[in-house]
Short mmCIF file of C-alpha atoms in Angstrom, two decimals:
data_model
loop_
_atom_site.label_atom_id
_atom_site.label_comp_id
_atom_site.label_asym_id
_atom_site.label_seq_id
_atom_site.Cartn_x
_atom_site.Cartn_y
_atom_site.Cartn_z
CA MET V 1203 81.98 67.45 88.96
CA LEU V 1204 80.95 69.97 91.60
CA HIS V 1205 77.33 69.34 92.51
CA ASP V 1206 76.80 72.58 94.45
CA ASN V 1207 75.22 74.88 91.90
CA ARG V 1208 73.67 77.46 94.24
CA ILE V 1209 75.83 79.46 96.64
CA LEU V 1210 74.54 81.96 99.23
CA VAL V 1211 76.85 84.43 100.96
CA LEU V 1212 75.62 86.03 104.17
CA GLY V 1213 76.57 89.70 104.30
CA ALA V 1214 78.37 92.09 101.97
CA GLY V 1215 80.77 93.92 104.23
CA GLU V 1216 84.51 94.08 103.51
CA LEU V 1217 84.92 90.30 103.61
CA GLY V 1218 81.57 89.47 102.01
CA MET V 1219 82.28 91.68 99.01
CA ALA V 1220 85.72 90.09 98.58
CA VAL V 1221 84.21 86.59 98.70
CA LEU V 1222 81.42 87.53 96.28
CA ARG V 1223 83.76 89.10 93.71
CA ASN V 1224 85.96 86.01 93.69
CA LEU V 1225 83.05 83.58 93.58
CA VAL V 1226 81.55 85.35 90.58
CA ARG V 1227 84.86 85.27 88.72
CA ARG V 1228 85.15 81.57 89.38
CA THR V 1229 81.53 80.50 88.87
CA ALA V 1230 80.36 82.60 85.92
CA PRO V 1231 81.75 80.20 83.27
CA ALA V 1232 80.44 77.15 85.17
CA GLY V 1233 76.78 78.13 85.36
CA ILE V 1234 76.80 78.28 89.15
CA SER V 1235 74.55 80.91 90.73
CA VAL V 1236 75.75 83.24 93.49
CA ALA V 1237 73.40 85.08 95.85
CA VAL V 1238 73.86 87.33 98.87
CA LEU V 1239 71.60 87.81 101.88
CA LEU V 1240 71.16 91.51 102.72
CA ARG V 1241 68.85 93.42 104.99
CA PRO V 1242 66.00 95.01 103.00
CA SER V 1243 67.15 98.38 104.37
CA THR V 1244 70.58 97.77 102.79
CA ILE V 1245 69.12 96.80 99.42
CA ASP V 1246 67.02 99.99 99.36
CA SER V 1247 69.53 102.20 101.19
CA GLY V 1248 70.17 105.79 100.18
CA ASP V 1249 73.67 105.66 101.69
CA PRO V 1250 76.19 106.24 98.84
CA VAL V 1251 78.56 103.47 99.96
CA LYS V 1252 75.80 100.88 100.25
CA ARG V 1253 74.26 102.01 96.96
CA LYS V 1254 77.63 101.57 95.27
CA ASP V 1255 78.04 98.03 96.66
CA VAL V 1256 74.48 97.05 95.72
CA ALA V 1257 75.00 98.42 92.20
CA GLU V 1258 78.23 96.41 91.89
CA LEU V 1259 76.51 93.24 93.06
CA ARG V 1260 73.72 93.72 90.52
CA SER V 1261 76.30 94.29 87.77
CA LEU V 1262 78.04 91.05 88.77
CA GLY V 1263 74.78 89.15 88.43
CA VAL V 1264 74.57 88.35 92.14
CA GLU V 1265 71.01 87.68 93.31
CA LEU V 1266 69.99 89.94 96.21
CA VAL V 1267 68.06 87.95 98.82
CA PRO V 1268 66.34 90.03 101.51
CA GLY V 1269 66.77 88.80 105.06
CA ASP V 1270 67.87 89.80 108.54
CA LEU V 1271 70.12 87.41 110.44
CA ALA V 1272 69.59 89.16 113.76
CA ASP V 1273 65.82 89.66 113.62
CA GLN V 1274 64.56 86.58 111.78
CA SER V 1275 64.01 83.32 113.63
CA GLY V 1276 66.09 80.24 112.92
CA ALA V 1277 63.10 78.62 111.22
CA GLU V 1278 62.64 81.66 108.97
CA LEU V 1279 66.31 81.63 108.04
CA ALA V 1280 66.19 77.91 107.33
CA THR V 1281 63.38 78.58 104.85
CA VAL V 1282 65.64 81.08 103.05
CA PHE V 1283 68.69 78.78 103.14
CA ARG V 1284 66.80 75.73 101.88
CA ARG V 1285 67.12 76.52 98.18
CA PHE V 1286 70.93 76.79 98.34
CA ASP V 1287 73.59 74.09 98.30
CA THR V 1288 76.40 76.06 99.98
CA VAL V 1289 76.06 78.84 102.58
CA ILE V 1290 79.08 81.01 103.44
CA SER V 1291 78.67 83.30 106.44
CA CYS V 1292 80.60 86.58 106.22
CA THR V 1293 78.69 88.44 108.90
CA GLY V 1294 81.19 89.01 111.69
CA PHE V 1295 80.04 89.42 115.28
CA VAL V 1296 77.80 92.43 114.64
CA GLY V 1297 74.63 90.49 115.38
CA GLY V 1298 75.62 89.95 119.01
CA PRO V 1299 75.49 86.84 121.19
CA GLY V 1300 73.52 83.86 119.92
CA VAL V 1301 73.39 84.85 116.26
CA GLN V 1302 76.23 82.58 115.06
CA LEU V 1303 74.62 79.57 116.71
CA LYS V 1304 71.21 80.49 115.28
CA ILE V 1305 72.67 80.73 111.75
CA ALA V 1306 74.43 77.37 112.10
CA ARG V 1307 71.24 75.69 113.33
CA ALA V 1308 69.32 77.24 110.44
CA ALA V 1309 71.86 75.91 107.93
CA LEU V 1310 71.58 72.41 109.42
CA GLY V 1311 67.80 72.67 109.61
CA ALA V 1312 67.69 73.66 105.95
CA GLY V 1313 69.75 70.64 105.00
CA VAL V 1314 72.32 72.62 103.01
CA LYS V 1315 75.06 70.45 101.58
CA ARG V 1316 77.96 72.55 102.88
CA TYR V 1317 78.27 75.36 105.42
CA PHE V 1318 81.14 77.78 105.99
CA PRO V 1319 80.46 79.43 109.37
CA TRP V 1320 81.78 82.86 110.33
CA GLN V 1321 85.09 81.65 111.79
CA PHE V 1322 87.40 83.80 109.66
CA GLY V 1323 89.69 84.72 112.52
CA VAL V 1324 91.74 83.08 115.24
CA ASP V 1325 91.92 79.40 116.18
CA TYR V 1326 89.22 79.28 118.81
CA GLU V 1327 89.98 75.73 119.91
CA VAL V 1328 93.58 76.56 120.79
CA ILE V 1329 92.39 79.62 122.72
CA GLY V 1330 89.79 77.49 124.52
CA ARG V 1331 86.73 78.45 126.50
CA GLY V 1332 86.59 81.25 129.02
CA SER V 1333 88.83 83.72 127.17
CA ALA V 1334 88.61 87.48 127.63
CA GLN V 1335 86.50 87.68 124.45
CA ASP V 1336 83.31 85.96 125.57
CA LEU V 1337 81.92 85.76 122.01
CA PHE V 1338 84.62 83.18 121.25
CA ASP V 1339 82.86 80.55 123.39
CA GLU V 1340 79.93 80.64 120.99
CA GLN V 1341 82.32 79.89 118.14
CA LEU V 1342 83.23 76.68 119.94
CA ASP V 1343 79.52 75.91 120.43
CA VAL V 1344 79.11 76.23 116.64
CA ARG V 1345 81.98 73.81 116.05
CA ASP V 1346 80.52 71.31 118.51
CA LEU V 1347 77.14 71.56 116.77
CA LEU V 1348 78.62 71.01 113.31
CA ARG V 1349 80.66 68.02 114.47
CA SER V 1350 77.65 66.45 116.16
CA GLN V 1351 75.93 65.77 112.82
CA GLU V 1352 76.77 64.17 109.48
CA ARG V 1353 74.16 65.51 107.08
CA THR V 1354 75.79 68.88 106.31
CA GLU V 1355 79.46 69.17 105.44
CA TRP V 1356 81.27 72.08 107.07
CA VAL V 1357 84.50 73.95 106.45
CA ILE V 1358 86.12 76.38 108.89
CA VAL V 1359 88.64 78.84 107.45
CA SER V 1360 91.03 80.27 110.06
CA THR V 1361 92.69 83.41 108.72
CA GLY V 1362 94.00 85.30 111.74
CA MET V 1363 93.43 89.02 112.10
CA PHE V 1364 92.56 91.23 109.13
CA THR V 1365 95.88 92.82 108.12
CA SER V 1366 94.35 96.30 108.21
CA PHE V 1367 93.38 95.83 111.86
CA LEU V 1368 97.07 95.85 112.88
CA PHE V 1369 97.16 99.45 111.70
CA GLU V 1370 93.79 100.50 113.08
CA PRO V 1371 94.48 103.46 115.40
CA SER V 1372 91.79 102.36 117.86
CA PHE V 1373 93.43 98.94 118.26
CA GLY V 1374 96.66 100.67 119.21
CA VAL V 1375 99.34 98.25 117.96
CA VAL V 1376 100.80 100.45 115.21
CA ASP V 1377 100.21 104.03 116.35
CA LEU V 1378 101.63 106.20 113.56
CA ALA V 1379 100.34 109.40 115.13
CA ARG V 1380 102.58 108.75 118.14
CA ASN V 1381 105.36 107.03 116.15
CA THR V 1382 104.91 103.98 118.38
CA VAL V 1383 104.51 100.24 118.06
CA ASN V 1384 102.93 98.56 121.08
CA ALA V 1385 103.61 94.83 121.47
CA LEU V 1386 100.70 92.84 122.88
CA GLY V 1387 102.16 90.64 125.60
CA GLY V 1388 105.79 90.75 124.43
CA TRP V 1389 108.03 91.32 121.42
CA ASP V 1390 108.33 87.62 120.62
CA ASN V 1391 104.56 87.14 120.52
CA ALA V 1392 103.39 86.50 116.97
CA VAL V 1393 100.19 87.27 115.10
CA THR V 1394 98.82 85.86 111.85
CA VAL V 1395 97.17 88.35 109.50
CA THR V 1396 95.44 88.09 106.12
CA THR V 1397 93.84 90.77 103.95
CA ALA V 1398 90.12 90.61 103.24
CA GLU V 1399 90.91 90.40 99.52
CA ASP V 1400 93.13 87.36 100.06
CA ILE V 1401 90.57 85.69 102.33
CA GLY V 1402 88.02 86.11 99.54
CA ALA V 1403 90.35 84.62 96.95
CA VAL V 1404 91.60 81.73 99.07
CA THR V 1405 88.15 80.86 100.42
CA THR V 1406 86.91 80.60 96.84
CA GLU V 1407 89.76 78.19 96.06
CA ILE V 1408 88.80 76.15 99.13
CA VAL V 1409 85.16 76.01 97.96
CA PHE V 1410 86.22 74.52 94.63
CA ALA V 1411 89.27 72.52 95.75
CA THR V 1412 89.80 69.02 94.43
CA PRO V 1413 89.74 66.70 96.29
CA ARG V 1414 86.74 68.29 97.98
CA ILE V 1415 87.43 69.84 101.39
CA ALA V 1416 84.85 68.91 104.01
CA ASN V 1417 84.53 68.62 107.78
CA GLN V 1418 87.85 70.22 108.63
CA VAL V 1419 89.57 73.40 109.77
CA VAL V 1420 91.72 75.01 107.07
CA HIS V 1421 94.42 77.50 108.05
CA VAL V 1422 95.26 80.49 105.85
CA ALA V 1423 97.87 83.22 106.40
CA GLY V 1424 98.90 86.32 104.52
CA ASP V 1425 101.74 86.77 107.00
CA THR V 1426 102.79 85.65 110.45
CA VAL V 1427 104.98 88.18 112.25
CA THR V 1428 106.23 88.86 115.74
CA TYR V 1429 105.70 92.33 117.13
CA HIS V 1430 109.47 92.77 116.98
CA GLN V 1431 109.43 92.01 113.25
CA LEU V 1432 106.46 94.34 112.80
CA ALA V 1433 108.27 97.23 114.48
CA ASP V 1434 111.39 96.56 112.39
CA THR V 1435 109.28 96.60 109.22
CA VAL V 1436 107.70 99.93 110.17
CA ASP V 1437 111.17 101.35 110.89
CA ARG V 1438 112.56 100.16 107.57
CA LEU V 1439 109.69 101.37 105.41
CA LEU V 1440 109.28 104.72 107.14
CA GLY V 1441 113.01 105.37 107.60
CA THR V 1442 112.51 106.02 111.29
CA HIS V 1443 112.93 104.52 114.72
CA VAL V 1444 109.54 104.00 116.29
CA LEU V 1445 109.09 104.12 120.01
CA ARG V 1446 108.53 100.62 121.32
CA ALA V 1447 106.39 99.65 124.28
CA VAL V 1448 105.10 96.37 125.67
CA TRP V 1449 101.51 96.09 126.84
CA SER V 1450 101.71 93.20 129.29
CA VAL V 1451 98.89 90.72 129.81
CA ASP V 1452 98.47 91.91 133.40
CA GLU V 1453 98.21 95.55 132.35
CA LEU V 1454 95.73 94.77 129.58
CA LYS V 1455 93.61 92.74 132.01
CA ARG V 1456 93.61 95.70 134.41
CA GLN V 1457 92.45 97.97 131.59
CA LEU V 1458 89.70 95.49 130.68
CA ALA V 1459 88.56 95.29 134.30
CA LYS V 1460 87.92 99.04 134.22
CA ASP V 1461 85.63 98.65 131.18
CA PRO V 1462 84.65 94.96 130.89
CA HIS V 1463 82.36 95.55 127.91
CA ASP V 1464 85.02 97.16 125.70
CA ALA V 1465 85.46 94.81 122.72
CA LEU V 1466 88.89 96.15 121.74
CA ARG V 1467 90.24 95.58 125.25
CA LYS V 1468 88.94 92.01 125.12
CA TYR V 1469 90.76 91.41 121.84
CA ARG V 1470 94.00 92.92 123.16
CA VAL V 1471 94.04 90.50 126.09
CA VAL V 1472 93.46 87.49 123.81
CA PHE V 1473 96.23 88.49 121.40
CA ALA V 1474 98.60 89.33 124.26
CA GLU V 1475 98.11 85.86 125.75
CA GLY V 1476 99.41 84.55 122.43
CA ARG V 1477 97.45 81.29 122.12
CA GLY V 1478 95.68 80.41 118.88
CA VAL V 1479 96.44 83.74 117.21
CA ALA V 1480 99.41 82.71 115.03
CA TRP V 1481 100.45 79.70 112.96
CA ASP V 1482 103.27 78.67 110.65
CA GLN V 1483 102.75 79.91 107.11
CA GLN V 1484 104.24 76.71 105.70
CA SER V 1485 101.28 74.74 107.07
CA THR V 1486 98.66 76.92 105.39
CA PHE V 1487 96.41 76.06 102.47
CA ASN V 1488 97.63 79.05 100.44
CA THR V 1489 101.31 78.11 100.83
CA GLN V 1490 100.69 74.45 100.04
CA GLN V 1491 98.69 75.40 96.95
CA GLY V 1492 101.17 78.06 95.81
CA ILE V 1493 98.60 80.86 96.06
CA ALA V 1494 100.23 84.30 96.22
CA VAL V 1495 99.07 86.43 99.16
CA CYS V 1496 99.84 89.88 100.53
CA GLY V 1497 102.24 90.18 103.47
CA VAL V 1498 102.48 93.02 105.99
CA GLU V 1499 105.22 94.90 104.14
CA GLU V 1500 103.39 94.70 100.81
CA TRP V 1501 100.16 95.81 102.48
CA MET V 1502 101.90 98.85 103.97
CA ARG V 1503 103.36 99.82 100.59
CA SER V 1504 100.04 99.51 98.78
CA ASN V 1505 97.78 101.13 101.37
CA ALA V 1506 99.35 104.56 101.72
CA VAL V 1507 100.66 103.81 105.21
CA ILE V 1508 103.98 105.43 104.33
CA SER V 1509 102.41 108.66 103.06
CA GLN V 1510 100.02 108.67 106.01
CA ALA V 1511 102.98 108.49 108.40
CA ALA V 1512 104.65 111.39 106.60
CA GLN V 1513 101.51 113.49 107.09
CA THR V 1514 101.38 112.76 110.83
CA ALA V 1515 105.08 113.43 111.36
#
């Protein structure tokens, strides 16, 4: 019998909302409460998008807990966390340096039974310290902290890149406006991607898995593709021949040197180097559990990428 009856999700962005929707579906019949930590300004926001999300959360029966992960001290956050059994952080890196470590310390200080840190991305240990994306070192500090204690169980869910990010014009991998696919580091480099919706669904299954998952890294993947396979998929679905270019590691490092604070350039270097950014789908929790997930081709078909390409042609 699951003894964690009170779950707190930190943040209600794209991933947080996906996690919350799936948790509510799973917990409603079991009498388990679900809450979300939101800034007071978000709860009372006049922004239509935020108002819509807050209204949905209220309709789902999610408790809205006011708090600010960036501004509140670790002790203040620990006071908030203390009445929950499980804390799942869906905040991303928006808080800046030091916030992930502060949240982890607050969770441990509160004595929560289980903590899912914000690690829904690449495999930071394979990448190692000193990468182009300096925020990744803090992720390793969080892992070291969690492993140094035995009171709070922890689960890290590695999901790769959000699938949609592959098609983000600013990232520059799939550039439909220029009919181009740019390979980061080389055509045989691979990248693992998962949709936010699938991360929400699979993370919920991990929360309630039997036997209980604790003190381990769990890998998830919607798809793992090489840039060559990605370009071929774009060609096939759009009925075209995209222009293909390789952005070498050296070139991307030169670009980063010109603007060392540019987050996207940092990410490009990490993905071009090809370590810790892709894993075999057969080894993933979703494959082993037979959970259906959305691959790149299915995502393109269902997210108007084809019609968008037609409009830019």
